[in-house]
Coordinates of C-alpha atoms in Angstrom, one line a residue:
A213 CA 102.4 -160.6 -197.3
A214 CA 101.7 -161.2 -201.0
L215 CA 105.2 -162.6 -201.5
E216 CA 104.5 -165.2 -198.8
T217 CA 101.5 -166.8 -200.5
P218 CA 101.7 -170.4 -201.5
D219 CA 101.3 -169.5 -205.2
V220 CA 104.3 -167.3 -205.1
A221 CA 106.3 -169.9 -203.1
R222 CA 105.5 -172.4 -205.9
A223 CA 106.5 -170.0 -208.6
A224 CA 109.8 -169.3 -206.8
R225 CA 110.6 -173.0 -206.8
D226 CA 110.2 -172.7 -210.6
G227 CA 112.8 -169.9 -210.8
L228 CA 110.8 -166.7 -210.0
S229 CA 113.3 -164.1 -209.0
T230 CA 112.2 -160.9 -207.4
A231 CA 113.9 -157.6 -206.9
V232 CA 112.5 -154.4 -205.4
V233 CA 113.2 -150.8 -206.4
M234 CA 111.7 -147.9 -204.4
F235 CA 111.3 -144.5 -205.9
G236 CA 110.2 -141.0 -205.1
S237 CA 112.3 -138.1 -206.5
S238 CA 115.0 -140.7 -207.2
A239 CA 115.2 -144.5 -207.2
R240 CA 117.2 -147.2 -205.4
V241 CA 117.4 -151.0 -205.4
V242 CA 116.3 -152.0 -201.9
V243 CA 116.3 -155.8 -202.5
P244 CA 118.6 -157.2 -205.2
P245 CA 117.3 -160.1 -207.3
A246 CA 116.4 -163.1 -205.0
L247 CA 114.8 -166.4 -205.5
D248 CA 113.3 -166.6 -202.0
P249 CA 110.2 -164.5 -201.8
R250 CA 110.2 -164.9 -198.0
Y251 CA 113.6 -163.2 -197.9
V252 CA 112.3 -160.4 -200.1
A253 CA 109.3 -159.9 -197.8
R254 CA 111.5 -159.9 -194.7
T255 CA 113.8 -157.4 -196.2
L256 CA 111.0 -155.1 -197.3
R257 CA 109.6 -155.1 -193.8
L258 CA 112.9 -153.7 -192.5
T259 CA 113.3 -151.2 -195.3
E260 CA 112.6 -147.5 -194.7
Q261 CA 110.1 -146.0 -197.1
P262 CA 111.3 -143.0 -199.2
I263 CA 109.5 -139.8 -198.4
S264 CA 109.3 -137.3 -201.2
G265 CA 106.8 -134.9 -202.7
A266 CA 108.1 -135.7 -206.2
T267 CA 107.3 -138.8 -208.3
N268 CA 110.0 -139.7 -210.7
V269 CA 108.4 -142.6 -212.5
A270 CA 111.2 -142.6 -215.1
A271 CA 113.9 -143.2 -212.4
G272 CA 111.9 -146.0 -211.0
L273 CA 111.4 -147.6 -214.4
Q274 CA 115.0 -147.2 -215.4
A275 CA 116.3 -148.7 -212.1
G276 CA 113.9 -151.6 -212.5
L277 CA 115.0 -152.1 -216.1
D278 CA 118.7 -152.0 -215.2
V279 CA 118.1 -154.9 -212.7
L280 CA 115.9 -156.9 -215.1
L281 CA 118.0 -156.6 -218.1
A282 CA 121.1 -157.8 -216.2
Q283 CA 119.3 -161.1 -215.4
D284 CA 119.3 -164.2 -217.6
C285 CA 115.6 -165.2 -217.7
E286 CA 112.9 -166.4 -220.0
R287 CA 110.3 -163.8 -219.0
R288 CA 110.7 -160.3 -217.7
V289 CA 107.9 -158.4 -215.9
L290 CA 108.4 -155.1 -214.2
D291 CA 105.7 -154.2 -211.7
I292 CA 105.3 -150.6 -210.8
S293 CA 103.1 -149.1 -208.1
G294 CA 102.6 -145.5 -207.1
D295 CA 100.1 -142.9 -206.0
G296 CA 101.0 -140.3 -208.6
S297 CA 101.9 -139.7 -212.2
H298 CA 105.4 -138.5 -213.2
N299 CA 106.0 -135.0 -211.9
S300 CA 109.8 -134.9 -211.6
G301 CA 111.6 -134.3 -214.9
P302 CA 110.5 -134.4 -218.5
I303 CA 107.8 -137.0 -219.5
S304 CA 110.1 -137.9 -222.4
E305 CA 112.3 -139.8 -219.9
V306 CA 109.3 -142.0 -219.0
R307 CA 108.5 -142.6 -222.6
E308 CA 112.2 -143.5 -223.3
A309 CA 112.2 -146.0 -220.4
V310 CA 108.9 -147.6 -221.6
Q311 CA 110.2 -147.8 -225.2
Q312 CA 113.4 -149.5 -223.9
A313 CA 111.2 -152.0 -222.0
A314 CA 109.1 -152.7 -225.1
E315 CA 112.1 -153.2 -227.2
A316 CA 113.6 -155.6 -224.7
D317 CA 110.3 -157.6 -224.4
V318 CA 109.7 -156.5 -220.8
Q319 CA 106.1 -156.4 -219.8
I320 CA 105.2 -153.6 -217.4
N321 CA 102.2 -154.1 -215.1
A322 CA 101.0 -151.3 -212.8
L323 CA 99.1 -151.0 -209.6
P324 CA 98.3 -147.3 -209.3
I325 CA 96.9 -146.1 -206.0
V326 CA 94.0 -143.8 -206.8
T327 CA 93.6 -140.8 -204.5
T328 CA 91.6 -137.7 -204.4
A329 CA 94.8 -135.8 -205.3
E330 CA 95.2 -137.9 -208.5
P331 CA 91.9 -139.5 -209.4
N332 CA 93.0 -140.2 -213.0
V333 CA 96.3 -141.8 -212.1
A334 CA 95.2 -145.3 -213.3
A335 CA 94.4 -144.0 -216.8
W336 CA 97.8 -142.2 -216.8
F337 CA 99.6 -145.5 -215.9
E338 CA 97.7 -147.4 -218.6
R339 CA 98.3 -144.8 -221.4
E340 CA 101.9 -144.0 -220.6
I341 CA 103.3 -147.1 -219.0
T342 CA 101.5 -150.4 -219.5
E343 CA 99.8 -150.2 -222.9
P344 CA 103.0 -149.9 -224.9
T345 CA 104.4 -153.0 -223.3
G346 CA 101.3 -155.2 -223.3
G347 CA 101.0 -155.0 -219.6
F348 CA 97.9 -154.4 -217.4
V349 CA 96.7 -152.0 -214.8
M350 CA 95.0 -153.1 -211.6
A351 CA 94.0 -149.9 -209.7
S352 CA 93.4 -149.7 -206.0
G353 CA 93.1 -147.2 -203.2
W354 CA 95.2 -147.1 -200.1
L355 CA 92.5 -149.1 -198.1
D356 CA 92.5 -152.0 -200.5
F357 CA 96.2 -152.0 -201.6
T358 CA 97.0 -155.2 -199.7
R359 CA 94.2 -157.1 -201.5
A360 CA 95.1 -155.6 -204.8
I361 CA 98.8 -156.5 -204.6
R362 CA 98.0 -160.1 -203.7
A363 CA 95.5 -160.3 -206.7
K364 CA 98.1 -158.7 -209.0
I365 CA 100.9 -161.1 -208.1
A366 CA 98.5 -164.1 -208.2
S367 CA 97.5 -163.0 -211.8
E368 CA 101.1 -162.7 -212.9
V369 CA 102.1 -166.0 -211.4
A370 CA 99.1 -167.7 -213.0
S371 CA 100.0 -166.2 -216.4
N372 CA 103.5 -167.6 -215.9
D373 CA 102.0 -171.1 -215.6
R374 CA 100.3 -170.9 -218.9
P375 CA 102.0 -172.7 -221.8
N376 CA 103.4 -170.3 -224.5
D377 CA 101.2 -170.1 -227.7

């Protein structure tokens, strides 16, 4: 629903391309880069969610970076959302992906989903993922995830409208 808001539609007319990667213990591109946010929303509604007890944040970041870095664009933002910190593979893989993003001028923004199982996940995302790339964290719970994702996308679209300093 966040992709179908008027602000996102306006940004898409200005060249906002969106791709979607889903990850659990592994990652896969479920929507390749597309300029039509309504197409992305429709495709997501038809996509089966991965079920996994593991959270391989490094795989999600790397798959997203592979998609982003193949695109010719002025600004690259990687959004990541999850309800857990990295628990599948060495943390060094996360740090390598974040460093690659920072070196390629990719901003990573995060929408961690805070749960009783991982009450400190927002701090983890900020420390390990967003801070090194100049991104931001907007935490939510499962009950307010829809509102949070809309607010996060609106913030990113608004920041894209600002003139460069």
